Coordinates of C-alpha atoms in Angstrom, one line a residue:
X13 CA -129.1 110.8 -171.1
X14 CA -128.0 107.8 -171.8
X15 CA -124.3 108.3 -171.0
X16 CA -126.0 109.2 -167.9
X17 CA -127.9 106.3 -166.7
X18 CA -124.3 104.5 -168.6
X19 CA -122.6 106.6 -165.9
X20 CA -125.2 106.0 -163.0
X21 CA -125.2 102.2 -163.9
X22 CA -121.5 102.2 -164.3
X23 CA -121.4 104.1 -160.1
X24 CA -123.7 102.3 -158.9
X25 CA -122.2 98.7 -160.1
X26 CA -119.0 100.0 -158.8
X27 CA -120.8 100.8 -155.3
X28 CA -122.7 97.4 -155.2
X29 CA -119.4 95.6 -156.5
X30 CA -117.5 97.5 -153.4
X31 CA -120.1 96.5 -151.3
X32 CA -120.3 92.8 -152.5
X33 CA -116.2 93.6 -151.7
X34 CA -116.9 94.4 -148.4
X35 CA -119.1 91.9 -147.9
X36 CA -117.5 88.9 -149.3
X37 CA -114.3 90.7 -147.5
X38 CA -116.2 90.6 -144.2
X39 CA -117.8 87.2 -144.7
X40 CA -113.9 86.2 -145.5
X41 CA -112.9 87.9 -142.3
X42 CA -115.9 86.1 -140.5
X43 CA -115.3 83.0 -142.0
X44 CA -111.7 83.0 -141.0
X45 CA -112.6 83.9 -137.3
X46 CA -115.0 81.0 -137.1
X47 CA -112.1 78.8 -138.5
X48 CA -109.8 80.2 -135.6
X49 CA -112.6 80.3 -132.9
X50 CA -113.3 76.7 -133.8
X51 CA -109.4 75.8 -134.1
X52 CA -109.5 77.2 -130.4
X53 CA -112.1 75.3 -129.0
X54 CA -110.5 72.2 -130.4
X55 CA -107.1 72.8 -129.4
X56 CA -108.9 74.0 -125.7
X57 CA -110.7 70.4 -125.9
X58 CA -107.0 68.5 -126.7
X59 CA -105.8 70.5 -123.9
X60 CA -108.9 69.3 -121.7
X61 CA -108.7 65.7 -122.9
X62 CA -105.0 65.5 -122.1
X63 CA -105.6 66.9 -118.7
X64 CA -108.5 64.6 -117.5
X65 CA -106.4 62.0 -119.4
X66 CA -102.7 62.4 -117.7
X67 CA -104.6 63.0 -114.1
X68 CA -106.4 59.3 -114.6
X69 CA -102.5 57.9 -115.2
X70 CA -101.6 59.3 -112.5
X71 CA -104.4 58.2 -110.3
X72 CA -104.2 54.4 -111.9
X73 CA -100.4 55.2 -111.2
X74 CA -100.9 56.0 -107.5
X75 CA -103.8 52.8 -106.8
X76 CA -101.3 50.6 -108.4
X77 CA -98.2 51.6 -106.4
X78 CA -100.7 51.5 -103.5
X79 CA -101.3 47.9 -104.0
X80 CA -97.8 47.0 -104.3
X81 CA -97.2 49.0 -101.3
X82 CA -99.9 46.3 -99.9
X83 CA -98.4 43.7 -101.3
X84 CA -95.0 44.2 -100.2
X85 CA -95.6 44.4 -96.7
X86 CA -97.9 41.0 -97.1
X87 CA -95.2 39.8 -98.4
X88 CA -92.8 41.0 -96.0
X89 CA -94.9 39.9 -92.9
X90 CA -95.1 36.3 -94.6
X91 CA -91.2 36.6 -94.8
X92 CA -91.2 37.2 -91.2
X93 CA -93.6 34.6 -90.0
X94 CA -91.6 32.0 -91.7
X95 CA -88.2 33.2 -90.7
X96 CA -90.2 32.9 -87.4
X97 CA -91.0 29.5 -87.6
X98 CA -87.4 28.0 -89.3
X99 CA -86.1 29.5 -86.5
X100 CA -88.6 28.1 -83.9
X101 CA -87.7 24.5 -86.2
X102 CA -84.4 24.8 -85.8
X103 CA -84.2 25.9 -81.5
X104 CA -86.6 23.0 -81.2
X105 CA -84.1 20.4 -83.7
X106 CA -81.5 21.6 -81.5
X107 CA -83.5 20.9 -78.4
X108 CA -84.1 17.3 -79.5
X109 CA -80.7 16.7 -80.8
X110 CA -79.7 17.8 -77.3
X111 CA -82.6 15.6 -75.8
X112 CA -81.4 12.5 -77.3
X113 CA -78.0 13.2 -76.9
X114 CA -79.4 13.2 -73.1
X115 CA -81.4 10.3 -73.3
X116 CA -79.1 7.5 -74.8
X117 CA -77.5 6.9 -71.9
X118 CA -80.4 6.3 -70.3
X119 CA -82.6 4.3 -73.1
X120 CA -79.9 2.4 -73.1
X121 CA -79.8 1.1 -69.2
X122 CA -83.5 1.2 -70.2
X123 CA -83.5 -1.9 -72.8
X124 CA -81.4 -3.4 -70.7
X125 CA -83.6 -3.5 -68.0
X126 CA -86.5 -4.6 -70.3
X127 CA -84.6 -7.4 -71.3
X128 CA -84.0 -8.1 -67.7
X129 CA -87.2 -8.0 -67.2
X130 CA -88.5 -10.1 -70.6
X131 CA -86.0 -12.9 -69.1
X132 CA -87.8 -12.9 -65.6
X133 CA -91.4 -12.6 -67.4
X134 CA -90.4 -15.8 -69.6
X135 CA -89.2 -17.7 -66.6
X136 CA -93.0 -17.1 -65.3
X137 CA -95.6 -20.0 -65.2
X138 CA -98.4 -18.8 -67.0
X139 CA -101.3 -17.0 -65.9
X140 CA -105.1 -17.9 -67.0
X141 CA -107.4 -15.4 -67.1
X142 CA -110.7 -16.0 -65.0
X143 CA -114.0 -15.2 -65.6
X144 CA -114.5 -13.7 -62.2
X145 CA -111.4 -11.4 -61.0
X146 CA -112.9 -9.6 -58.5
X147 CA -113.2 -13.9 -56.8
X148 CA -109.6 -15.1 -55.1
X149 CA -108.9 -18.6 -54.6
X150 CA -106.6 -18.3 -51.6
X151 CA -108.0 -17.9 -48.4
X152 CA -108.4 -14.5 -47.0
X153 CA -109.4 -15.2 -43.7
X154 CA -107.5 -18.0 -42.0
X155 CA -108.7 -16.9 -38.7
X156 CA -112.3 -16.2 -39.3
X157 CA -114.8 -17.9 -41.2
X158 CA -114.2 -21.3 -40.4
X159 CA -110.5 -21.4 -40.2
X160 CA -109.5 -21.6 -36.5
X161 CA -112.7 -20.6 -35.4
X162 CA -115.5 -22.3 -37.1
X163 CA -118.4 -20.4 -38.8
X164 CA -121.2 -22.7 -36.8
X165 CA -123.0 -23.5 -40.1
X166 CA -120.9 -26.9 -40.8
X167 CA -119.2 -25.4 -43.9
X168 CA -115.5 -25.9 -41.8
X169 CA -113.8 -26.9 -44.8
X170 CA -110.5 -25.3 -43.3
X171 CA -110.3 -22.4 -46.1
X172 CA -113.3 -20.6 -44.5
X173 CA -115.5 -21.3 -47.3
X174 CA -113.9 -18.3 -49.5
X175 CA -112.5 -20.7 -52.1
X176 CA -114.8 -20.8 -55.5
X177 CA -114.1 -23.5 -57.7

C-alpha cells in the first residue's frame, strides 16, 4: 500500500507541480501583459504629452509671429509718417530758401528805407509826452469860440479859450 500512496503522492505532486506550472506560467504570462499594457499606456501618454506639447509651440509660434506681424506694420506706418514729414521739411526748406531768395531784394530797399527814415526821425525836435493826450494846444476853432466871433463871456483871448496850459 505504500508504494501506493508513494505512487498517489508521487501523481498528485506531479499534478499540483503542473498546476503550480500553469499557474506560475499564467501569472508569468499575466505579469508580462500588465508589463506591456502598462508599457502601452506610457508610450500612449509620451504620445499625448508630445502632442498637447508641439500644438502649444505652434500656438506660442503663431501669437509671436502675430505680434511681429503687429509690430512691423507699427513700425512701417512710423516709417511712413516720418518719411511724410522729412518730406513736408524739406518742400517747406525749399519754400523758404525760395522765399528769401524772393525777399532780399526787397529787405534790402527795405533797410534802406529805415535808415532813411532813422535820419529824418533824428533830425526831429523832440516830442514830450503829456499827461492829457486826448487835450491839444493849438486852436481848433479859429472861427468860433472867441476867435473872429467872440464867445460873449469875456474869455476872447484870441485862441477861443481851447488852449490848456
Amino acid at each position: 500500500n505504500r508504494a501506493a500512496i508513494a505512487d498517489q503522492t508521487a501523481t498528485l505532486q506531479g499534478a499540483l507541480n503542473n498546476g503550480f506550472n500553469g499557474v506560475q506560467m499564467g501569472i508569468g504570462g499575466l505579469s508580462r501583459q500588465v508589463e506591456a499594457k502598462a508599457a502601452a499606456d506610457q508610450l500612449a501618454v509620451c504620445q499625448q504629452t508630445y502632442t498637447l506639447t508641439d500644438g502649444a509651440n505652434r500656438n506660442t509660434q503663431a501669437i509671436i509671429a502675430k505680434m511681429d506681424a503687429i509690430e512691423d506694420a507699427r513700425k512701417d506706418r512710423e516709417i511712413d509718417a516720418l518719411q511724410t514729414e522729412v518730406t513736408t521739411l524739406k518742400s517747406q526748406n525749399f519754400m523758404a530758401g525760395m522765399m528769401a531768395q524772393s525777399l532780399a531784394p526787397v529787405n534790402a530797399a527795405l533797410a534802406s528805407l529805415s535808415k532813411e527814415v532813422d535820419d529824418i526821425k533824428c533830425k526831429q525836435p523832440q516830442t514830450v509826452p503829456v499827461q492829457w493826450p486826448q487835450l491839444t494846444a493849438v486852436n481848433t476853432t479859429p472861427y468860433v469860440s472867441g476867435g473872429f466871433y467872440g464867445n460873449g463871456f469875456g474869455y476872447n483871448n484870441g485862441f477861443g479859450g481851447n488852449i490848456v496850459f
